[in-house]
Coordinates of N, CA and C in Angstrom, one line a residue:
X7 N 11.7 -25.5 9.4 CA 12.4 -24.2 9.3 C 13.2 -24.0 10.6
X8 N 14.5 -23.6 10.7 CA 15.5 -23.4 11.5 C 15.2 -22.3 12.0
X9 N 15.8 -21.6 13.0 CA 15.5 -20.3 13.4 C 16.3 -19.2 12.7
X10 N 17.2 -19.5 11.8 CA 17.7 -18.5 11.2 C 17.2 -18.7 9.9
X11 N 16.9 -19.4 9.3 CA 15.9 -19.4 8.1 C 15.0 -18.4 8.4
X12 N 13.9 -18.3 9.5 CA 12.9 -17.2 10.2 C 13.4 -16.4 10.4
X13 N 14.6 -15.6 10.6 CA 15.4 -14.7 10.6 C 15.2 -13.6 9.2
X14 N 15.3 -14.6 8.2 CA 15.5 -14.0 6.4 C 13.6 -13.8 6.1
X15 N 12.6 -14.4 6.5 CA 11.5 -14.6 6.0 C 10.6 -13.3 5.5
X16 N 10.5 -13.5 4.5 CA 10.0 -12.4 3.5 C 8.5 -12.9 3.4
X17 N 7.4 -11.8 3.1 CA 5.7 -12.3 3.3 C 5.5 -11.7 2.1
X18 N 4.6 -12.0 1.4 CA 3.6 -11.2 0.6 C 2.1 -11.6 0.6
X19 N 1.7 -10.3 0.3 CA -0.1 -10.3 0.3 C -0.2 -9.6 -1.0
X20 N -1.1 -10.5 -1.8 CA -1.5 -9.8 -3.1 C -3.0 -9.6 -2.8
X21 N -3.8 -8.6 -3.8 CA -5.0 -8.6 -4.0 C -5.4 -8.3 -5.4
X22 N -6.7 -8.5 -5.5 CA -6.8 -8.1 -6.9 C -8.5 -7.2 -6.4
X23 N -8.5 -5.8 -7.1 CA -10.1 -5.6 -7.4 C -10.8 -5.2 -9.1
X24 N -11.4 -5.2 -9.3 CA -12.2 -5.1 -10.3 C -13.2 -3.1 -9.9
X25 N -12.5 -2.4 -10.9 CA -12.9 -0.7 -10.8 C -13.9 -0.4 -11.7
X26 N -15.5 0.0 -11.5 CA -16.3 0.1 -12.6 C -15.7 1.6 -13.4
X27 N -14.7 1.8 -14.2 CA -14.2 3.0 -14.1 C -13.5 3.1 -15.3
X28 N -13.4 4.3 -16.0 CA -12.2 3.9 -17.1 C -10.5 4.4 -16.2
X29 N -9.6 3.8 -17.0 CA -8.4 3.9 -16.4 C -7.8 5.2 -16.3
X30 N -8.7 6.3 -17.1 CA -8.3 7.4 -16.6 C -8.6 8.1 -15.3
X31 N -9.6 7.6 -15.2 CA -10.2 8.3 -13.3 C -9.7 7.4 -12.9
X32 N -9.2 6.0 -12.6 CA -8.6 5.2 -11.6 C -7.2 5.8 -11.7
X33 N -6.7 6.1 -12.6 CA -5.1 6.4 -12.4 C -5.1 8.0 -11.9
X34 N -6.3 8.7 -12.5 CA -5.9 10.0 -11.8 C -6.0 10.1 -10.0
X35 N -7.4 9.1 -9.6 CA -7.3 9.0 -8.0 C -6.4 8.0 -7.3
X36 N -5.6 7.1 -8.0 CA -5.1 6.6 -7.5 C -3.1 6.8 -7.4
X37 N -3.1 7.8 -8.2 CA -1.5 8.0 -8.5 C -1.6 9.8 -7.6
X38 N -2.7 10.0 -7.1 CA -2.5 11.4 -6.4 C -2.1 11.0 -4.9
X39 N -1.3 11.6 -4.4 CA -0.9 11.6 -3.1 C -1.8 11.9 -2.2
X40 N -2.9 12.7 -2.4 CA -3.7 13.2 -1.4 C -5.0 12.4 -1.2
X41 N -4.8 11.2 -1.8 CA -6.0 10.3 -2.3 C -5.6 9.1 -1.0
X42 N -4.5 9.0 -0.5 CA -4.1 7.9 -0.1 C -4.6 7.7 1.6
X43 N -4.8 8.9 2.2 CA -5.7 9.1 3.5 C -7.4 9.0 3.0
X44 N -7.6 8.5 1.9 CA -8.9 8.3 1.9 C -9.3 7.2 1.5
X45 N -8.2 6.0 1.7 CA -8.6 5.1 1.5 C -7.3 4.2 2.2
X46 N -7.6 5.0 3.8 CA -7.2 4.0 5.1 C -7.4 4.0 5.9
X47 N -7.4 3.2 6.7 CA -8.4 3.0 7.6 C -8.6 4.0 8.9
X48 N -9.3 4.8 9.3 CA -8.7 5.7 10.6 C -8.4 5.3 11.8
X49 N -8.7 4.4 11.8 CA -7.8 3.8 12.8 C -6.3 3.4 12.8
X50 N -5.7 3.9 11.4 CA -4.1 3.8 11.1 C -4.0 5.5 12.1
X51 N -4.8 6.5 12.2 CA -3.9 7.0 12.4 C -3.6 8.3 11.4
X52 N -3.4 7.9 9.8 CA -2.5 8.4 9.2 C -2.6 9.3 9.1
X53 N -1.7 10.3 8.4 CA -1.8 11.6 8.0 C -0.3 12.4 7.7
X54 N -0.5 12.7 6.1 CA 0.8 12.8 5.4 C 1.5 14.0 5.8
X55 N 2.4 14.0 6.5 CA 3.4 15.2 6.7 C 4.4 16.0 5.6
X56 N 4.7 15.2 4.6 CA 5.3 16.1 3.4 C 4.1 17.1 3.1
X57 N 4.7 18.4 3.1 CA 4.2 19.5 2.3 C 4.4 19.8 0.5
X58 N 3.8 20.6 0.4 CA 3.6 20.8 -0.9 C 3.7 19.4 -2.1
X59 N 2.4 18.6 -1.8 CA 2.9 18.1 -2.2 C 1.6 18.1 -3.8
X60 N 2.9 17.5 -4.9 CA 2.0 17.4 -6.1 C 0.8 16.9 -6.6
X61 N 0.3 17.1 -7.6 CA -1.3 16.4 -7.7 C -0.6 15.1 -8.3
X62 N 0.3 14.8 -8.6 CA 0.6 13.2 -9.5 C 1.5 12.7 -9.1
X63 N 1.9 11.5 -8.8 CA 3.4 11.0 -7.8 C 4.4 11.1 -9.6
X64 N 5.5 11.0 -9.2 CA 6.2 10.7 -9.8 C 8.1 9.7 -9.1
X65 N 8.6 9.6 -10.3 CA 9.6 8.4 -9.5 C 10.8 9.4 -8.8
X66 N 10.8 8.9 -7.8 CA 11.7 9.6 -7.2 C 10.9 10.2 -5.8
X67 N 10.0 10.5 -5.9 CA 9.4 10.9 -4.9 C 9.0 10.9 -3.5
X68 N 9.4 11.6 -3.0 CA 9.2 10.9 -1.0 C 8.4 11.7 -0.8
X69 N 7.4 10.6 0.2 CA 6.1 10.9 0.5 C 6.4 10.6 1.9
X70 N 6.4 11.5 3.7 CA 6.2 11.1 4.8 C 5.1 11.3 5.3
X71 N 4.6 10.8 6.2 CA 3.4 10.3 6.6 C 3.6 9.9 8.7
X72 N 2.4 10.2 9.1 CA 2.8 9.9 10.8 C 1.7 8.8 10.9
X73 N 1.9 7.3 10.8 CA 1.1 6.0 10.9 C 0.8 5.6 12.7
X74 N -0.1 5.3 13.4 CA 0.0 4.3 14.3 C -0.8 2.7 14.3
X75 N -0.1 2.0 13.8 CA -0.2 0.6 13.3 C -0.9 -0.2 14.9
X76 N 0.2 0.2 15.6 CA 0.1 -0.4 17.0 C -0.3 0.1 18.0
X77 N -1.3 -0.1 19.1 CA -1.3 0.5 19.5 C -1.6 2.3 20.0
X78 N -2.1 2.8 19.4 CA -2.2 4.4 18.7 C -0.7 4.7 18.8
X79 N 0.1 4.4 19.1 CA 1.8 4.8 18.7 C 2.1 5.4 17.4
X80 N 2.3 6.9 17.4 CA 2.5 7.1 16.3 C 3.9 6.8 16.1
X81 N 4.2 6.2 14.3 CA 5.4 6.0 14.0 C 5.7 6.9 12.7
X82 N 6.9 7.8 12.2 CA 7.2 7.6 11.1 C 7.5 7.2 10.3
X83 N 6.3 7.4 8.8 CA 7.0 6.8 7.8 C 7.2 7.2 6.7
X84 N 8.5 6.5 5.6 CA 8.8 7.5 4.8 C 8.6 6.2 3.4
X85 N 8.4 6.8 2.8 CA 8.4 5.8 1.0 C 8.8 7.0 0.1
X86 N 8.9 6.1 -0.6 CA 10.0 6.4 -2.5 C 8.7 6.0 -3.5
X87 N 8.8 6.7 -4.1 CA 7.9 5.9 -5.1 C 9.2 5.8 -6.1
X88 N 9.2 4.4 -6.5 CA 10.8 4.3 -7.1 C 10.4 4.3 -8.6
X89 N 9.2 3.7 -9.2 CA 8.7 3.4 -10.5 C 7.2 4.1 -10.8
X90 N 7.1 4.6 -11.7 CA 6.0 4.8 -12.5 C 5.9 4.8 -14.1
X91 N 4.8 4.0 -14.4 CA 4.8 4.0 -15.8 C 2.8 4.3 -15.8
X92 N 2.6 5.2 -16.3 CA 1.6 6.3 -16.4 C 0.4 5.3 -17.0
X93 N -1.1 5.1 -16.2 CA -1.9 4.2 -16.4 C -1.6 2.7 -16.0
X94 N -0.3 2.1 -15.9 CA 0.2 1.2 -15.8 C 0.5 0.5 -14.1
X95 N 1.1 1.2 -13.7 CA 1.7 0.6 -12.3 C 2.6 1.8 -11.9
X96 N 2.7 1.9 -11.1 CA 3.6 2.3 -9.9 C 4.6 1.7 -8.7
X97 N 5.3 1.7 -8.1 CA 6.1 1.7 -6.6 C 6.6 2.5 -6.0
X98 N 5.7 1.8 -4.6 CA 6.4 2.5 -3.2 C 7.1 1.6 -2.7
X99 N 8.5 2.3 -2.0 CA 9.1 1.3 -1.5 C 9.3 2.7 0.1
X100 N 9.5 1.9 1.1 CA 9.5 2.3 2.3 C 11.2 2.7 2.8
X101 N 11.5 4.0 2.7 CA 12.7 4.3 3.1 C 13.0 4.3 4.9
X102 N 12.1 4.6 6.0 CA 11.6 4.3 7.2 C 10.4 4.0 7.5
X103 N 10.5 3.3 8.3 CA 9.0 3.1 8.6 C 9.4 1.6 9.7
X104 N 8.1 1.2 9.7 CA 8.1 0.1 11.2 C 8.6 -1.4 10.0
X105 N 8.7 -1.3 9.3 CA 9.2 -2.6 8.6 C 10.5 -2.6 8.3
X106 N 11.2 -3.7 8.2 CA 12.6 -4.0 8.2 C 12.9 -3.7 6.5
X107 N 11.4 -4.2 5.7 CA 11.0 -4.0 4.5 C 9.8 -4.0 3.6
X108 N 10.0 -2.8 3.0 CA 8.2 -3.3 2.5 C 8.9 -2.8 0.7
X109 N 8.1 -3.0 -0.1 CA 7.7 -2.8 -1.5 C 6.5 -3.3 -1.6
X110 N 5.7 -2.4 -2.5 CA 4.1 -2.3 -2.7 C 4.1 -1.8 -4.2
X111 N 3.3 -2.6 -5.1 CA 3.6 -2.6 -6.4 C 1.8 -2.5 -6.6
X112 N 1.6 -1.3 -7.3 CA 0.3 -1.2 -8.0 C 0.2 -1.5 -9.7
X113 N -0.7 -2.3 -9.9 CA -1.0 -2.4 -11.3 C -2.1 -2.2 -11.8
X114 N -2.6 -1.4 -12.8 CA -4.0 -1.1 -13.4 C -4.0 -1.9 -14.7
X115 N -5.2 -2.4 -15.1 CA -5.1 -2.7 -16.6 C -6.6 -2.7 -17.0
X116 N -6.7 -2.0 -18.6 CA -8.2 -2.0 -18.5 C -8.2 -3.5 -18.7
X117 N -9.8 -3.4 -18.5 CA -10.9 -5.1 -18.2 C -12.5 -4.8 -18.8
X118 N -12.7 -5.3 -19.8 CA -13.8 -5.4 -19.4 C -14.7 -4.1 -19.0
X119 N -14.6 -3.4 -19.5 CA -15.7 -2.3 -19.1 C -15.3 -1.7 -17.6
X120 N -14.1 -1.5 -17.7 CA -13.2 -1.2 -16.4 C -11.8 -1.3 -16.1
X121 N -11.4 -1.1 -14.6 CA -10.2 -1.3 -15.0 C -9.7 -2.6 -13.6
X122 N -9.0 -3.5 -13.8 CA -8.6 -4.3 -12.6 C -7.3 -4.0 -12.3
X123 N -7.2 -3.3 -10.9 CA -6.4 -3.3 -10.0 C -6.0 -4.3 -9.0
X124 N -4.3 -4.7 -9.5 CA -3.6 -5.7 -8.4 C -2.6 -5.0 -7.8
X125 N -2.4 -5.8 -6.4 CA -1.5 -5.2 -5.8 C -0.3 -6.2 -5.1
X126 N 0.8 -5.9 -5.2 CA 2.0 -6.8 -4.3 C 2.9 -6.5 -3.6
X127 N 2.1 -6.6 -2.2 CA 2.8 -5.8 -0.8 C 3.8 -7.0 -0.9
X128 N 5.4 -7.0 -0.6 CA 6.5 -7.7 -0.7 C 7.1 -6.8 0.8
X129 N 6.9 -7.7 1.8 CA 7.8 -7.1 2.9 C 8.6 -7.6 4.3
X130 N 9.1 -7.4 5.2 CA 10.0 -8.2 6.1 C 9.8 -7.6 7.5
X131 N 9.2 -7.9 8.4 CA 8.8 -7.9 9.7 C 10.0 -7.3 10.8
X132 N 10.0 -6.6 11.3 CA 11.0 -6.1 11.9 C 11.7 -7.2 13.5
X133 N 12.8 -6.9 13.8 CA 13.0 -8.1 14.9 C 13.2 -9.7 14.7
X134 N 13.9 -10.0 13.4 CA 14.1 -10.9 13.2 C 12.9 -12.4 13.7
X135 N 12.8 -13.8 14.4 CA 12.2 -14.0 14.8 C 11.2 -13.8 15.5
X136 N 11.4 -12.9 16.3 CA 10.4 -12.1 17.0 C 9.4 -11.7 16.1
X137 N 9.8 -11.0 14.8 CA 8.6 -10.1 13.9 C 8.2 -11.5 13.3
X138 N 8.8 -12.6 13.0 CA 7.9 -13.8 12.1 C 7.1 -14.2 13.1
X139 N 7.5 -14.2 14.3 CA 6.0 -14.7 15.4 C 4.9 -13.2 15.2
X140 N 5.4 -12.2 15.4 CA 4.6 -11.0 15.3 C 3.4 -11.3 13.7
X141 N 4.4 -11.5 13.0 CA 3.7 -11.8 11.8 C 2.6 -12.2 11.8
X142 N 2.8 -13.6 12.7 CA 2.1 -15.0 12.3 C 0.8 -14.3 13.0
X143 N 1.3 -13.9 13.9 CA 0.0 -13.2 15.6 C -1.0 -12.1 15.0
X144 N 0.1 -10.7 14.9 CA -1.0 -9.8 14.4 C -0.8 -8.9 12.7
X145 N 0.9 -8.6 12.6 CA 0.7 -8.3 11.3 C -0.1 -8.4 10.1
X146 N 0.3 -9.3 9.4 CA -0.4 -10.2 8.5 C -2.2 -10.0 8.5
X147 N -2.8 -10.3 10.3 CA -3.7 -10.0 9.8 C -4.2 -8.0 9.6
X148 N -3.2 -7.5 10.4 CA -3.7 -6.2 10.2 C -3.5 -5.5 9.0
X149 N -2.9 -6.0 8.0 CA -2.3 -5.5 6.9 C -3.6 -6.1 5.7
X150 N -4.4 -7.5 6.5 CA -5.3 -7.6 5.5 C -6.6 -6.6 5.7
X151 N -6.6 -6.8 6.7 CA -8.0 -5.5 7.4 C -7.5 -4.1 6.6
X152 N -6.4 -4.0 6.5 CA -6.5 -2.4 5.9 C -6.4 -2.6 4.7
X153 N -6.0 -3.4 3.8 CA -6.6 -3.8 2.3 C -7.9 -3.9 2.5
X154 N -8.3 -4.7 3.1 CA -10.2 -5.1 3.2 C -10.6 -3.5 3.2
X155 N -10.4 -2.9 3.9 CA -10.5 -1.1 3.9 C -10.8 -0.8 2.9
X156 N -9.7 -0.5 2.7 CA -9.2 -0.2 0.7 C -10.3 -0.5 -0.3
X157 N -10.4 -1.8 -0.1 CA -11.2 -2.6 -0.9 C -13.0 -2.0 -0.9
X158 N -13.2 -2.2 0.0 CA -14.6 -1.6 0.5 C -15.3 0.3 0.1
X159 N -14.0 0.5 0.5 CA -13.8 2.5 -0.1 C -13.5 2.5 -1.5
X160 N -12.9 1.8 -2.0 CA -12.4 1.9 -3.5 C -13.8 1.1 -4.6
X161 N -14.7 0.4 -4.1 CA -15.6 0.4 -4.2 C -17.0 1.4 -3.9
X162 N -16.9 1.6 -2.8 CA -18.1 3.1 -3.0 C -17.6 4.0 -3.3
X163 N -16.5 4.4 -4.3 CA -15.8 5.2 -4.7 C -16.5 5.1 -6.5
X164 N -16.0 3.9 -6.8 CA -16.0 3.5 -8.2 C -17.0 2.4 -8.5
X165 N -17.9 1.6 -7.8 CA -18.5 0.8 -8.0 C -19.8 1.0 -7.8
X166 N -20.0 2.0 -7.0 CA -21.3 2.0 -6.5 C -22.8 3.1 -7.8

């Protein structure tokens, strides 16, 4: 790979979990905005600055939020939820924030006596070069640690 090839370089992280749950309680706690600081890590930091916000996302919707990823640095950030199709999946896509790019695609489907939720974070490291070394160093893995999060909460949530 050239150095401008690393320049363009796009990442993704999928996951998959398995919800002991019917897909009505997973879609209702997981399509609520106020659900989403409870299942991150506190050491992000987070905490959503849009007011008034609704019990259900819908498309169109901006959600801001004050993250510190790095560092305790807090940064702004802003997402779209661009798509929703009700029990099915959702998208947030990141209008500001510390990424050059992100899109984050949620999918539910019932399973088996539950429902299996996948996920496909699609995003672009900020600082050209620099962010694909960043990538390789700490992103990447911090972004698994807060799914691992996820994962672990979203289970004594629905599993236990």
């Amino acid at each position: 790979m050239n150095i401008l090839e690393s320049t363009i370089m796009i990442h993704q992280l999928t996951t998959e979990q398995f919800l002991n749950s019917n897909i009505d309680h997973v879609w209702d706690f997981m399509s609520s905005p106020r659900n989403l600081k409870k299942i991150t890590p506190p050491y992000m930091g987070f905490d959503i600055t849009s007011t008034d916000l609704p019990d259900k996302m819908y498309a169109g919707m901006i959600i801001t939020y004050k993250v510190s990823p790095i560092l305790s640095i807090p940064t702004t950030w802003v997402t779209e939820i661009t798509h929703v199709a009700e029990k099915k999946f959702f998208i947030d896509e990141q209008r500001v924030g510390p990424y050059t790019m992100w899109h984050h695609q949620h999918f539910f489907k019932k399973h088996k006596n539950g429902v299996l939720m996948n996920d496909i974070i699609t995003y672009k490291a900020p600082l050209g070069p620099l962010g694909v070394l960043a990538n390789y160093l700490f992103i990447s893995k911090k972004l698994k640690s807060i799914f691992e999060y996820r994962y672990k909460t979203l289970n004594k949530i629905f599993n236990s």
